[in-house]
Amino acid sequence: MTILVTGARGRVARAVLDRLHAAGLDLRAASARPAELTVPSGVESAGLVLDRPETFAPALRGVRQVFLYPEPAGIDDLIEAAATAGVEHVVLLSSSTVLAPGAENDPLASHSLAVERALAGSGLTRTVLRPGAFTTNSLAWAHCIGRSMPVPLAYPDACTAPIHPEDIADIAVAALTGDTLTGRPVSLTGPEPLSFREQLAVLGDVLGREVAVRHITRAEAEREMGRHMPAPVASSLLDLWEAADGRPAALADTTATLLGRPARTFRQWARENAGSFTGP
Ligand SMILES: NC(=O)c1ccc[n+]([C@@H]2O[C@H](COP(=O)([O-])OP(=O)(O)OC[C@H]3O[C@@H](n4cnc5c(N)ncnc54)[C@H](OP(=O)(O)O)[C@@H]3O)[C@@H](O)[C@H]2O)c1
């Protein structure tokens, strides 16, 4: 019974692969760019390109479960091919943003929501993981922190409860290997609410130096973020942070509530990734 892990170059998918491989399960790693994929030794890899339906059947051969990245292009064809191949269960990496009003028109949410809806209309059993903000989002500050420059933020007191990608992977693996989560939508966060200012203080503590904040206007943030992402995505992120400004983030399920294991903290993630913040 093969498990297919899609989006396998991604951080969460790679952590899922590593865990399933360590458990000795029969696996296939699928990526839009399989030539750039590194997989645990002995794991088969496959190309899976959503606008190339001819890639579906080879990737899905013998597969009974899929860990799915939320990419809507070609999703209906992929789901049909999965059902034809005998897939029984899909664990989807979705997003908490799908729960917000207007999600279908929000560039942060619409791709995940489209895939959730396509799966809901299929006969496949699905387990939908809806994490909030990832700890890895703070890598956006690495450029400034590495150069000892203040981090420019429009909403430094915006609060999230960042989740470690390995916690998402642990929960995805539990969903793929057991039945307690099967068929459930699962909202996920990290274990503690932290404002951006507090996350920067943790990073400063771990790095052993002060990390300063530079308060900027929303218009300045839109210009700065627009250099790295489409303008509607920047605008939607800023809306999210404005709404979270000065408000403690709500906590959802974690590895502690679902698996009985302490959830990884932002400080732990910062220690593991300190090297990403130490130089140009
Ligand atoms: N960041 C957040 O706060 C947040 C919150 C909730 C939900 N999410 C969701 O989580 C997903 C992103 O998860 P993630 O952090 O694991 O993403 P990631 O590591 O950035 O990878 C996302 C996907 O992008 C593709 N990719 C393209 N270029 C890549 C490269 N150079 N290196 C690695 N992968 C590359 C990979 O698919 P292929 O191998 O097929 O190319 C990979 O699976 C998104 O769907 C997002 O909506 C994010």
Coordinates of C-alpha atoms and ligand atoms in Angstrom, one line a residue:
M1 CA 0.0 0.0 0.0
T2 CA 1.9 3.0 -1.3
I3 CA 1.6 6.5 0.2
L4 CA 2.2 9.3 -2.3
V5 CA 3.7 12.6 -0.9
T6 CA 3.2 15.5 -3.3
G7 CA 5.0 18.8 -3.3
A8 CA 8.0 16.8 -2.0
R9 CA 10.5 19.7 -2.3
G10 CA 8.5 21.6 0.4
R11 CA 9.5 21.7 4.0
V12 CA 6.4 20.0 5.4
A13 CA 6.3 17.3 2.7
R14 CA 10.0 16.5 3.2
A15 CA 9.4 16.1 6.9
V16 CA 6.5 13.8 6.2
L17 CA 8.6 11.7 3.8
D18 CA 11.4 11.4 6.4
R19 CA 9.0 10.2 9.0
L20 CA 7.1 7.7 6.8
H21 CA 10.5 6.4 5.5
A22 CA 11.8 5.9 9.0
A23 CA 8.6 3.9 9.8
G24 CA 9.5 1.6 6.9
L25 CA 6.3 2.4 4.9
D26 CA 6.1 2.0 1.1
L27 CA 6.4 5.6 -0.3
R28 CA 6.6 7.6 -3.5
A29 CA 7.7 11.3 -3.5
A30 CA 6.0 13.5 -6.2
S31 CA 7.2 16.9 -7.2
A32 CA 6.5 19.3 -10.0
R33 CA 10.3 19.2 -10.5
P34 CA 11.5 15.7 -9.7
A35 CA 15.0 16.3 -11.0
E36 CA 15.5 18.9 -8.2
L37 CA 14.2 16.5 -5.5
T38 CA 16.3 14.9 -2.9
V39 CA 14.6 12.0 -1.2
P40 CA 15.5 9.6 1.6
S41 CA 17.6 6.7 0.1
G42 CA 15.4 4.0 -1.4
V43 CA 12.3 6.2 -1.9
E44 CA 11.0 6.3 -5.4
S45 CA 10.3 9.7 -6.9
A46 CA 7.8 10.8 -9.6
G47 CA 6.9 13.9 -11.6
L48 CA 3.5 15.2 -10.8
V49 CA 2.6 18.3 -12.8
L50 CA -1.0 19.4 -12.3
D51 CA -1.4 20.9 -15.8
R52 CA 0.1 17.7 -17.4
P53 CA -2.5 15.0 -16.7
E54 CA -0.3 12.3 -18.3
T55 CA 1.9 12.5 -15.2
F56 CA -1.0 11.4 -12.9
A57 CA -1.3 7.7 -13.6
P58 CA 2.4 6.8 -13.2
A59 CA 2.6 8.8 -9.9
L60 CA -0.6 7.2 -8.6
R61 CA 0.1 3.6 -9.5
G62 CA -0.6 1.4 -6.4
V63 CA -1.2 4.4 -4.2
R64 CA -3.9 4.1 -1.4
Q65 CA -3.2 7.4 0.4
V66 CA -1.9 10.8 -0.7
F67 CA -0.4 13.7 1.3
L68 CA -1.5 16.6 -0.9
Y69 CA -0.2 20.1 -1.4
P70 CA -3.1 22.5 -2.2
E71 CA -2.6 23.4 -5.8
P72 CA -5.9 23.9 -7.6
A73 CA -4.7 23.8 -11.3
G74 CA -5.9 20.5 -12.6
I75 CA -7.2 19.3 -9.2
D76 CA -10.4 17.8 -10.5
D77 CA -8.5 15.6 -13.0
L78 CA -6.0 14.6 -10.3
I79 CA -8.8 13.6 -8.0
E80 CA -10.5 11.6 -10.7
A81 CA -7.2 9.9 -11.5
A82 CA -6.7 9.2 -7.8
A83 CA -10.1 7.6 -7.5
T84 CA -9.4 5.5 -10.6
A85 CA -6.1 4.4 -9.2
G86 CA -7.7 3.1 -6.0
V87 CA -6.8 6.0 -3.6
E88 CA -8.8 5.8 -0.4
H89 CA -7.7 8.7 1.7
V90 CA -6.2 12.1 1.1
V91 CA -4.5 14.2 3.8
L92 CA -4.5 17.8 2.6
L93 CA -2.2 20.6 3.7
S94 CA -4.7 23.4 3.7
S95 CA -4.7 26.6 5.7
S96 CA -6.6 28.4 8.5
T97 CA -7.2 31.2 6.0
V98 CA -10.0 29.2 4.3
L99 CA -12.1 29.9 7.4
A100 CA -12.1 33.7 7.0
P101 CA -15.0 35.5 5.4
G102 CA -14.4 36.1 1.7
A103 CA -11.8 33.3 1.5
E104 CA -12.8 32.4 -2.1
N105 CA -11.5 35.9 -3.2
D106 CA -8.5 36.0 -0.9
P107 CA -5.2 35.2 -2.6
L108 CA -3.8 33.6 0.6
A109 CA -6.8 31.3 0.9
S110 CA -8.4 30.7 -2.5
H111 CA -6.0 28.0 -3.7
S112 CA -6.5 25.9 -0.5
L113 CA -10.2 26.5 -0.5
A114 CA -10.6 25.4 -4.1
V115 CA -8.8 22.1 -3.4
E116 CA -10.8 21.6 -0.2
R117 CA -14.0 22.0 -2.2
A118 CA -12.9 19.7 -5.0
L119 CA -12.0 17.0 -2.5
A120 CA -15.4 17.5 -0.7
G121 CA -17.2 16.9 -3.9
S122 CA -15.3 13.6 -4.5
G123 CA -16.0 10.3 -2.9
L124 CA -12.5 10.2 -1.3
T125 CA -12.1 10.2 2.4
R126 CA -10.2 13.3 3.4
T127 CA -8.4 14.7 6.4
V128 CA -7.9 18.4 6.1
L129 CA -5.1 20.1 8.1
R130 CA -5.6 23.8 8.5
P131 CA -2.5 25.3 10.0
G132 CA -2.1 29.0 10.9
A133 CA 1.1 30.9 10.4
F134 CA 4.3 28.9 10.2
T135 CA 7.5 29.6 12.2
T136 CA 9.3 29.6 8.9
N137 CA 7.6 32.9 7.9
S138 CA 10.2 34.6 10.1
L139 CA 12.8 33.7 7.5
A140 CA 11.5 36.8 5.7
W141 CA 13.4 38.8 8.4
A142 CA 16.7 36.9 7.9
H143 CA 18.1 39.4 5.3
C144 CA 17.8 42.4 7.8
I145 CA 18.8 40.4 10.9
G146 CA 21.8 38.9 9.2
R147 CA 23.0 42.5 8.3
S148 CA 22.2 43.8 11.8
M149 CA 19.5 46.1 10.3
P150 CA 16.2 46.9 12.1
V151 CA 13.3 44.8 10.8
P152 CA 10.8 47.1 9.0
L153 CA 7.2 46.2 10.1
A154 CA 3.9 48.0 9.7
Y155 CA 2.2 46.0 12.5
P156 CA 4.9 44.9 14.9
D157 CA 2.3 43.9 17.5
A158 CA 0.4 41.6 15.2
C159 CA 0.1 38.3 17.0
T160 CA 0.1 34.8 15.6
A161 CA 0.8 31.4 17.2
P162 CA 3.4 30.1 14.8
I163 CA 3.5 26.4 14.2
H164 CA 6.7 24.5 13.5
P165 CA 6.5 22.6 10.2
E166 CA 7.7 19.4 11.9
D167 CA 4.6 19.6 14.1
I168 CA 2.5 19.7 11.0
A169 CA 4.4 16.8 9.6
D170 CA 3.9 14.8 12.9
I171 CA 0.2 15.4 12.7
A172 CA 0.0 14.5 8.9
V173 CA 1.9 11.3 9.6
A174 CA -0.6 10.4 12.4
A175 CA -3.4 11.0 10.0
L176 CA -1.8 8.8 7.4
T177 CA -0.9 5.9 9.8
G178 CA -3.8 5.9 12.2
D179 CA -7.5 6.5 12.2
T180 CA -8.1 9.0 15.0
L181 CA -7.9 12.0 12.7
T182 CA -9.4 10.4 9.6
G183 CA -12.2 12.5 7.9
R184 CA -11.8 15.5 10.2
P185 CA -10.9 19.1 9.5
V186 CA -8.1 19.9 11.9
S187 CA -7.2 23.5 12.8
L188 CA -3.6 23.8 13.9
T189 CA -1.4 26.4 15.6
G190 CA 1.8 26.4 17.6
P191 CA 1.6 26.3 21.4
E192 CA 1.9 30.1 22.2
P193 CA 0.6 33.4 20.9
L194 CA 3.6 35.7 20.0
S195 CA 3.6 39.1 18.4
F196 CA 6.1 39.8 15.7
R197 CA 7.9 42.0 18.3
E198 CA 8.1 39.0 20.7
Q199 CA 9.3 36.7 17.9
L200 CA 12.1 39.1 17.1
A201 CA 13.0 39.3 20.8
V202 CA 13.2 35.5 20.9
L203 CA 15.4 35.6 17.8
G204 CA 17.6 38.3 19.4
D205 CA 17.9 36.2 22.6
V206 CA 18.9 33.1 20.6
L207 CA 21.4 35.1 18.5
G208 CA 22.8 36.9 21.6
R209 CA 22.2 40.4 20.2
E210 CA 19.4 42.9 20.0
V211 CA 17.1 42.7 17.0
A212 CA 15.5 46.1 16.5
V213 CA 12.1 46.9 14.9
R214 CA 11.6 49.8 12.5
H215 CA 7.9 50.9 12.5
I216 CA 6.9 51.7 8.9
T217 CA 3.6 52.7 7.3
R218 CA 1.3 50.3 5.5
A219 CA 2.1 52.0 2.2
E220 CA 5.9 51.5 2.8
A221 CA 5.3 47.8 3.7
E222 CA 3.2 47.3 0.5
R223 CA 6.1 48.7 -1.5
E224 CA 8.7 46.6 0.3
M225 CA 6.7 43.4 0.2
G226 CA 5.6 44.0 -3.4
R227 CA 9.3 43.4 -4.4
H228 CA 9.0 39.8 -3.3
M229 CA 5.4 38.8 -3.9
P230 CA 2.3 39.8 -6.0
A231 CA 0.7 43.0 -4.7
P232 CA -2.7 41.3 -3.9
V233 CA -0.8 38.8 -1.7
A234 CA 1.1 41.6 0.1
S235 CA -2.2 43.5 0.6
S236 CA -4.0 40.4 2.0
L237 CA -1.1 39.6 4.4
L238 CA -1.2 43.2 5.6
D239 CA -5.0 43.0 6.2
L240 CA -4.4 39.8 8.2
W241 CA -1.7 41.5 10.4
E242 CA -3.7 44.7 10.8
A243 CA -6.6 42.5 12.1
A244 CA -4.2 40.7 14.5
D245 CA -2.5 43.9 15.7
G246 CA -2.4 43.9 19.5
R247 CA -4.9 41.0 19.8
P248 CA -3.7 37.7 21.3
A249 CA -3.9 34.9 18.7
A250 CA -6.4 32.1 19.4
L251 CA -4.8 28.7 19.9
A252 CA -6.1 25.6 18.1
D253 CA -5.0 22.0 18.2
T254 CA -1.3 21.2 18.5
T255 CA 0.7 18.0 18.8
A256 CA 0.0 18.3 22.5
T257 CA -3.8 18.1 22.1
L258 CA -3.8 15.6 19.2
L259 CA -0.8 13.4 19.9
G260 CA 0.0 13.9 23.6
R261 CA 3.5 15.3 22.7
P262 CA 4.6 18.9 23.6
A263 CA 4.3 21.2 20.6
R264 CA 7.6 22.6 19.4
T265 CA 8.0 26.3 20.4
F266 CA 9.1 29.3 18.3
R267 CA 12.3 29.4 20.5
Q268 CA 13.1 25.8 19.5
W269 CA 12.6 26.6 15.8
A270 CA 14.8 29.7 16.3
R271 CA 17.6 27.7 17.9
E272 CA 17.4 25.1 15.1
N273 CA 17.5 27.8 12.4
A274 CA 19.8 30.4 14.0
G275 CA 22.3 29.9 11.2
S276 CA 19.8 31.4 8.7
F277 CA 19.9 34.8 10.6
T278 CA 23.7 35.2 11.1
G279 CA 25.1 36.7 7.9
P280 CA 24.5 38.1 4.5
Ligands
LIG1 N1 3.4 30.0 5.5 C1 2.3 29.9 6.2 O1 2.2 30.6 7.3 C2 1.2 29.0 5.9 C3 0.1 28.9 6.7 C4 -0.9 28.0 6.4 C5 -0.8 27.2 5.2 N2 0.3 27.3 4.4 C6 0.4 26.5 3.3 O2 1.5 25.6 3.3 C7 2.0 25.4 2.0 C8 3.5 25.8 2.0 O3 4.2 24.9 2.8 P1 5.8 24.8 3.0 O4 6.3 25.8 3.9 O5 6.2 23.4 3.1 O6 6.2 25.4 1.5 P2 7.5 25.4 0.8 O7 8.6 24.6 1.5 O8 7.8 26.7 0.4 O9 7.1 24.5 -0.5 C9 5.9 24.7 -1.2 C10 5.9 23.9 -2.5 O10 6.5 24.7 -3.5 C11 7.2 23.9 -4.4 N3 8.5 24.5 -4.6 C12 8.7 25.4 -5.7 N4 10.0 25.8 -5.6 C13 10.6 25.3 -4.5 C14 11.9 25.3 -3.9 N5 12.9 26.1 -4.5 N6 12.2 24.6 -2.8 C15 11.2 23.9 -2.2 N7 10.0 23.8 -2.8 C16 9.6 24.5 -3.9 C17 7.3 22.5 -3.9 O11 6.5 21.6 -4.6 P3 7.1 20.7 -5.8 O12 8.1 19.8 -5.2 O13 5.9 19.9 -6.4 O14 7.7 21.7 -6.8 C18 6.8 22.6 -2.4 O15 6.0 21.6 -2.0 C19 1.2 26.4 1.1 O16 0.3 25.6 0.4 C20 0.5 27.3 2.0 O17 -0.7 27.7 1.5 C21 1.3 28.2 4.7

